[in-house]
XYZ file of C-alpha atoms in Angstrom:
439
model
C 26.985 17.333 20.142
C 26.933 17.029 16.026
C 23.708 18.085 13.986
C 23.421 13.989 13.232
C 23.647 12.571 17.200
C 20.676 15.343 17.996
C 19.179 13.944 14.563
C 19.493 10.234 16.284
C 18.121 11.185 19.274
C 14.901 12.570 18.158
C 14.494 10.092 16.253
C 14.972 7.681 18.491
C 13.178 9.435 22.054
C 10.344 11.432 20.141
C 9.085 9.749 16.074
C 10.256 5.913 17.260
C 7.812 5.668 20.101
C 4.892 7.229 18.766
C 5.198 5.002 15.214
C 5.808 2.077 16.954
C 2.520 2.811 19.308
C 1.019 3.902 16.066
C 2.219 0.694 13.972
C 0.650 -1.945 16.765
C -2.404 0.268 17.337
C -5.257 -2.350 16.705
C -7.638 -0.400 14.339
C -3.961 0.314 12.132
C -3.349 -2.883 12.262
C -6.741 -4.324 11.266
C -7.327 -1.978 8.260
C -4.208 -3.528 7.018
C -5.605 -6.810 7.440
C -8.340 -6.154 5.679
C -6.528 -4.471 2.699
C -3.845 -7.464 2.662
C -7.127 -10.233 2.631
C -8.881 -7.952 -0.215
C -5.863 -8.010 -2.399
C -5.947 -11.050 -4.493
C -9.094 -10.081 -5.471
C -8.380 -6.627 -6.141
C -4.947 -7.771 -8.058
C -6.811 -10.082 -10.575
C -9.909 -7.896 -11.287
C -7.173 -4.690 -11.780
C -5.679 -7.505 -14.033
C -8.701 -8.308 -16.419
C -8.725 -4.190 -17.443
C -5.821 -5.712 -19.971
C -7.949 -7.983 -21.861
C -11.306 -5.257 -21.327
C -9.141 -2.503 -22.283
C -6.095 -3.248 -25.407
C -3.050 -1.087 -24.721
C -3.480 -0.468 -28.630
C -5.184 3.037 -30.688
C -8.419 2.380 -31.323
C -7.584 3.321 -35.312
C -5.345 0.786 -34.853
C -5.054 -1.229 -38.623
C -2.645 -3.884 -36.929
C -4.616 -7.030 -37.226
C -3.264 -8.742 -34.039
C -4.620 -5.008 -32.170
C -7.170 -4.652 -33.894
C -8.564 -8.165 -33.846
C -8.256 -7.856 -29.745
C -10.134 -4.809 -29.858
C -13.337 -6.053 -31.854
C -13.951 -9.117 -29.281
C -13.312 -6.820 -26.262
C -15.871 -4.616 -27.870
C -18.034 -7.586 -28.640
C -17.990 -9.150 -25.654
C -17.258 -5.698 -23.320
C -20.498 -6.773 -20.811
C -19.284 -10.370 -20.434
C -16.136 -9.511 -19.850
C -16.409 -6.765 -16.907
C -18.734 -9.410 -14.729
C -15.427 -10.582 -12.997
C -14.080 -6.981 -12.931
C -17.246 -6.008 -11.015
C -17.282 -9.093 -8.679
C -13.806 -8.253 -7.628
C -12.637 -4.445 -7.852
C -16.171 -3.472 -8.086
C -16.804 -4.712 -4.752
C -13.476 -4.343 -2.854
C -15.153 -2.779 0.609
C -16.798 -6.386 0.699
C -13.592 -7.825 1.320
C -12.301 -4.995 2.617
C -15.261 -4.971 5.748
C -14.757 -8.687 6.597
C -10.985 -8.176 6.272
C -11.223 -5.302 9.030
C -13.698 -7.679 10.780
C -11.940 -11.080 11.206
C -8.880 -8.688 12.428
C -10.093 -6.936 15.251
C -12.600 -10.196 16.280
C -9.017 -11.873 16.834
C -7.759 -9.340 18.555
C -10.765 -9.350 21.476
C -10.612 -13.129 20.841
C -14.062 -13.478 19.162
C -15.572 -15.888 16.511
C -13.387 -14.163 13.319
C -15.672 -15.183 10.542
C -19.351 -13.723 12.543
C -17.243 -10.894 13.351
C -16.644 -10.164 9.481
C -19.436 -11.055 8.646
C -21.111 -8.543 11.139
C -18.791 -5.734 9.679
C -20.175 -6.353 6.390
C -23.623 -6.127 7.345
C -23.090 -2.782 8.757
C -21.609 -1.845 5.534
C -24.145 -2.946 3.761
C -27.065 -1.379 6.078
C -25.786 1.840 5.283
C -24.127 1.677 1.811
C -26.965 -0.580 0.018
C -29.848 1.863 -0.861
C -32.795 -0.296 -1.567
C -34.955 1.482 -4.373
C -37.718 0.845 -6.873
C -36.555 -2.997 -6.540
C -33.064 -2.498 -7.100
C -30.346 -1.996 -4.563
C -26.994 0.313 -5.511
C -23.907 -0.646 -6.398
C -22.489 2.926 -6.702
C -20.655 2.443 -2.938
C -19.207 -0.853 -3.645
C -16.226 -0.088 -4.734
C -13.563 3.138 -4.308
C -16.132 5.635 -3.072
C -17.317 3.136 -0.207
C -14.140 2.677 1.315
C -13.971 5.250 4.092
C -17.223 3.742 5.190
C -16.235 0.327 4.920
C -13.585 0.716 6.843
C -15.870 3.108 9.486
C -18.744 0.599 9.777
C -16.283 -2.649 10.198
C -14.500 -0.822 13.181
C -17.810 0.486 15.144
C -20.047 -3.143 14.372
C -16.327 -5.385 15.424
C -16.178 -2.737 18.968
C -19.802 -2.536 19.288
C -19.968 -6.875 19.841
C -16.361 -6.433 22.213
C -18.174 -4.449 24.010
C -21.960 -6.077 24.444
C -19.280 -9.753 24.797
C -17.273 -8.055 27.183
C -20.529 -6.845 29.622
C -21.736 -10.411 28.800
C -24.662 -8.311 27.080
C -25.508 -11.878 25.060
C -27.580 -14.648 24.975
C -25.587 -17.913 26.533
C -27.291 -21.591 25.764
C -26.166 -24.266 27.650
C -22.849 -26.640 27.279
C -24.203 -28.826 25.574
C -25.627 -27.437 22.836
C -23.203 -27.351 19.484
C -20.510 -24.460 19.629
C -21.776 -23.447 16.336
C -25.145 -22.714 17.458
C -24.396 -21.172 20.289
C -21.969 -18.716 18.471
C -25.269 -18.545 16.226
C -27.258 -17.232 19.065
C -24.416 -15.804 20.597
C -24.106 -12.567 18.091
C -27.999 -12.369 17.874
C -27.772 -9.237 20.057
C -24.826 -7.243 18.652
C -26.876 -7.985 15.469
C -30.044 -6.306 17.130
C -27.815 -3.497 18.000
C -26.075 -3.261 14.888
C -29.034 -2.778 12.898
C -31.167 -0.409 15.588
C -28.301 2.356 15.503
C -27.083 2.295 12.073
C -30.328 1.769 10.172
C -31.942 4.770 11.691
C -28.976 7.013 11.694
C -28.847 6.690 7.731
C -32.158 7.249 7.554
C -32.109 10.641 9.879
C -28.591 12.040 8.408
C -30.486 10.954 4.647
C -33.693 12.952 5.607
C -32.049 16.204 6.948
C -29.021 16.447 4.256
C -29.938 14.232 1.168
C -27.304 12.151 1.084
C -26.637 8.335 3.152
C -23.676 7.873 4.858
C -21.264 7.124 2.354
C -22.319 9.849 0.023
C -21.571 12.234 2.963
C -18.217 10.944 4.024
C -17.101 11.060 0.265
C -18.705 14.777 0.934
C -16.863 15.234 3.928
C -13.275 14.047 2.830
C -13.372 15.512 -0.487
C -10.839 17.968 0.286
C -8.796 15.300 1.979
C -8.873 13.117 -1.000
C -7.752 15.840 -3.258
C -4.717 16.760 -1.468
C -3.642 13.074 -1.039
C -2.916 13.698 -4.560
C -1.359 16.261 -4.583
C 3.319 16.465 -5.007
C 3.244 17.320 -1.351
C 1.550 14.747 -0.229
C 3.793 12.226 -2.108
C 6.438 13.971 -0.120
C 5.808 14.207 3.285
C 4.322 10.394 3.090
C 7.827 9.326 1.006
C 9.989 11.592 4.010
C 7.526 9.591 6.682
C 8.396 6.317 5.822
C 12.440 7.039 5.038
C 12.685 8.619 8.606
C 11.067 5.715 9.951
C 12.707 3.000 7.932
C 16.435 5.063 8.381
C 15.446 4.341 12.772
C 14.867 0.790 11.601
C 10.972 0.796 11.902
C 9.229 -0.534 9.128
C 7.668 3.107 7.686
C 6.174 1.186 4.751
C 3.761 -0.442 6.651
C 2.779 2.028 8.314
C 2.604 4.882 5.623
C 0.597 2.408 3.164
C -1.293 1.663 6.257
C -2.646 5.366 5.985
C -2.969 5.681 2.730
C -4.373 2.771 1.202
C -7.901 4.341 1.660
C -7.290 7.013 -0.610
C -5.030 5.044 -3.298
C -8.216 3.126 -3.602
C -10.858 5.575 -3.881
C -7.963 7.255 -6.370
C -8.073 4.216 -8.208
C -11.845 3.251 -8.542
C -11.627 6.652 -9.769
C -9.548 6.225 -12.436
C -10.746 3.146 -13.667
C -13.975 4.486 -13.903
C -12.929 7.201 -16.016
C -11.074 4.377 -18.337
C -13.984 2.857 -18.819
C -16.008 5.833 -19.177
C -13.227 6.910 -22.110
C -12.408 10.078 -20.246
C -8.974 11.848 -18.699
C -7.899 9.794 -15.458
C -7.700 11.875 -12.968
C -5.481 10.569 -10.244
C -1.687 10.192 -10.330
C -0.721 9.256 -6.916
C -1.801 5.799 -6.440
C -0.284 1.962 -5.180
C 1.648 1.597 -8.648
C 2.952 5.303 -8.198
C 4.484 4.364 -4.914
C 5.759 1.066 -5.924
C 7.150 1.262 -9.185
C 9.073 4.878 -8.835
C 9.764 5.635 -4.951
C 10.341 1.907 -4.106
C 12.515 0.393 -7.013
C 13.988 -2.549 -5.391
C 12.505 -1.760 -1.979
C 12.301 1.705 0.409
C 15.105 4.062 -0.425
C 14.957 2.879 -3.513
C 18.333 0.535 -3.612
C 18.405 -1.300 -6.401
C 20.424 0.475 -8.316
C 22.591 0.957 -5.122
C 22.885 -3.138 -5.167
C 24.544 -3.065 -8.630
C 26.764 -0.515 -7.627
C 27.903 -2.763 -4.317
C 28.582 -5.096 -6.859
C 31.502 -2.969 -8.142
C 33.050 -1.973 -4.992
C 36.155 -2.307 -4.042
C 35.533 -2.709 -0.174
C 35.112 -6.681 0.114
C 32.142 -6.662 2.442
C 30.062 -4.185 0.145
C 30.679 -6.397 -2.502
C 29.658 -9.387 -0.711
C 26.519 -7.735 0.763
C 25.730 -6.556 -3.277
C 25.945 -10.363 -4.139
C 23.681 -11.314 -1.788
C 21.643 -8.266 -2.412
C 20.714 -8.073 -6.018
C 18.356 -10.550 -6.888
C 16.425 -10.313 -3.680
C 16.164 -6.438 -4.727
C 14.764 -7.264 -8.015
C 11.586 -8.561 -6.287
C 11.423 -5.233 -4.193
C 12.834 -6.994 -1.268
C 15.987 -5.312 0.529
C 16.417 -5.752 3.260
C 19.937 -7.745 3.414
C 20.758 -3.850 1.303
C 19.609 -2.103 4.120
C 20.474 -4.458 6.684
C 23.846 -5.912 5.279
C 25.599 -2.056 4.041
C 24.067 -1.054 6.235
C 21.899 2.188 5.415
C 20.460 1.853 8.683
C 21.093 4.622 11.143
C 24.290 4.800 8.582
C 25.118 8.613 8.568
C 26.879 8.684 5.409
C 23.899 7.474 3.400
C 21.124 9.606 5.018
C 21.023 12.258 2.732
C 20.640 9.903 -0.298
C 18.303 7.010 1.457
C 16.058 9.411 2.217
C 16.017 12.191 -1.112
C 16.794 9.705 -3.630
C 12.328 8.539 -3.393
C 11.851 12.183 -3.218
C 13.518 13.248 -6.323
C 12.037 10.090 -8.276
C 9.227 11.212 -6.649
C 8.910 14.854 -8.207
C 10.277 14.193 -11.764
C 7.489 11.054 -12.077
C 5.001 13.838 -10.787
C 5.866 15.882 -13.399
C 6.110 13.684 -16.074
C 2.748 12.351 -14.860
C 0.785 15.708 -14.793
C 2.351 16.794 -18.364
C 1.075 14.014 -19.857
C 4.378 12.183 -20.832
C 3.476 8.602 -18.563
C 0.941 7.109 -18.388
C -1.468 7.112 -15.384
C -2.348 4.074 -13.051
C -4.960 1.925 -13.974
C -4.280 -1.541 -12.302
C -3.111 -2.920 -9.133
C -0.153 -5.238 -9.399
C 1.932 -7.454 -6.353
C 4.402 -5.267 -4.800
C 7.023 -7.570 -5.647
C 6.876 -7.271 -8.882
C 10.357 -5.750 -10.317
C 9.736 -2.074 -11.168
C 9.991 -1.320 -15.246
C 7.492 -4.276 -15.631
C 5.118 -3.199 -12.646
C 5.419 0.454 -14.103
C 3.883 -0.659 -17.527
C 1.681 -3.320 -16.054
C 0.082 -0.574 -13.852
C -0.606 1.646 -16.393
C -2.022 -0.930 -18.740
C 1.681 -2.204 -20.206
C 2.197 1.605 -21.561
C 5.701 1.367 -22.386
C 6.088 5.430 -20.879
C 6.229 4.162 -17.488
C 9.167 2.116 -18.432
C 11.399 4.856 -19.728
C 10.083 6.277 -16.532
C 11.559 3.734 -14.079
C 15.161 3.596 -15.697
C 15.557 7.565 -15.606
C 14.032 7.058 -11.840
C 16.963 4.184 -11.669
C 19.088 6.170 -13.170
C 19.059 8.947 -10.956
C 19.076 6.722 -8.549
C 22.288 5.767 -8.866
C 23.978 9.138 -10.182
C 22.894 10.028 -6.427
C 23.815 7.041 -4.308
C 27.585 6.893 -6.293
C 29.305 9.740 -4.239
C 28.257 8.687 -0.780
C 28.748 4.992 -1.624
C 32.293 6.048 -3.129
C 32.906 7.649 0.298
C 31.482 5.063 2.637
C 33.641 2.651 0.469
C 37.335 4.472 0.845
C 36.726 4.790 5.225
C 35.840 0.750 4.860
C 39.377 0.556 2.764
C 41.326 2.709 5.124
C 39.881 1.129 8.421
C 40.953 -2.581 6.190
C 44.144 -1.012 5.461
C 44.323 0.020 9.654
C 43.575 -3.611 11.138
C 46.093 -5.460 8.344
C 48.899 -2.705 9.596
C 48.044 -3.642 13.243
C 47.803 -7.240 12.523
C 51.299 -7.157 10.596
C 52.915 -5.240 13.324
C 51.546 -7.218 16.410
C 54.352 -9.573 17.724
C 53.769 -13.378 17.331
C 54.060 -15.664 20.260
C 55.628 -18.998 20.006
C 53.941 -21.698 21.359
C-alpha cells in the first residue's frame, strides 16, 4: 500500500468521523451561530474605525488629510458612540445568539433562551459599584465568559424543562404569557447559582468571574497569537478540506473567541495610540491564508484559464469570478483538488508558507496589523487593506502571497495537466481505432 493510500485511510477512518462529530456538536454549532449573529454589528462597528482614526500621519500637511484628522479629533467622542455600542458590546450579541441557537436545538423559545443567556452574562460580567455598571467585560475581554454563561443558562433551562420543573398555566392563557411564566423558574435558578458563585470567587480571589477566566486563559490566548498556532490551525483546516470536510467552519469556530479577544485588544491599543499587540486575527486568516478561498486558490484559477486541457480551462472560467470573493467550491470540486493526490502538497503547504511570510513580515513591522473585522467575501487585497485601516503594506503582502501561491501551484498543475492530456490522447486513439458498425 502506498504512503498516499495509507494517509487517505487514516483520514477516512480516524479524522473524518472525529471532525464530523465535532462539527455537528450542539455547543460548537451554537458558538458558531452566536458569532454569525454578532457579525453584522461587529463589521459595521469596525468600519467606523476608518472614520475615527484616518489612515494619515498626524503630522500630515495635505489639506484633505489635515481636515479629516481635525474633524476626527474634534468629534472623537461622538464618533466613538456607534463603535462602543457595536464592537464595544459584542458579548451581548454573542450571548443572545448562542442562547437562541441552543434554544432551537432543545425546542425551547429561542427569544426567551437568548434573553436568559444574556442575563446570565450580565450577572457575572457587569459589576455595580458607586452607582455605575462597569463595561470592561462587554467587549473582547468578556468573550469566554459570554460563551460559558450562555451555554450554562441554556442547558439549565433545557434541563428544567426536560424534568418538568416549570410553571404550567391553563391552555386558555395566551401563548406569550405562558412562555413568560415558564421561564420564571430558570431565571430564579440562574440568579441563585451564578450571582453567589461570582461573589464567592470575588471574595476568595479578588477577581470576578470574567477576570478570573481571562487570568486562567492568558497563556492560551497568548499562544493563539503565535506562528505555531497559525500553522497548526491552517494545517488542520487543509487536511479536513482535502478529505471533503468543511475544515474552515471547525477551525474558525475554535479560533473565533481568541480572534475577537485579540481584535478588541488591538482596537483598544489603536484608540490609545499604543503599539498593536496581536497579529493573528480573522483578517489575517481571511486575506493572507484564504486568498480566493481555502488553499489560496485564486492564483490557481488564473493558471487554469491558460491550461491546455479543456476540462481545466473550463473549470477556470467557471471558478475565477467566485474566487475573487473567496468562494472556490467550483475549483475544489471541479478540478478536482479534493482527494486528488496531485494537489495534496500545494493545497496543504501554500497557505502555511503564506502564513509564515505574512507573520514574519508583520512581526518585523513591515506590514500593518489588523484592527477591523471585514466580511469574508471581500476580495483579498481590498480586505487586507480594509482590515488594517486602509494601509498599503497589506496589499503588497497579499500580492506577494498570490505570486508565491501561483509559483507553488504551477508545477503540480502542469503535471496534472499532462496526465489529463495523455488520458485524452489515449481515449481519442481508442475511439479512432474502434470499428464502426453500420446500421
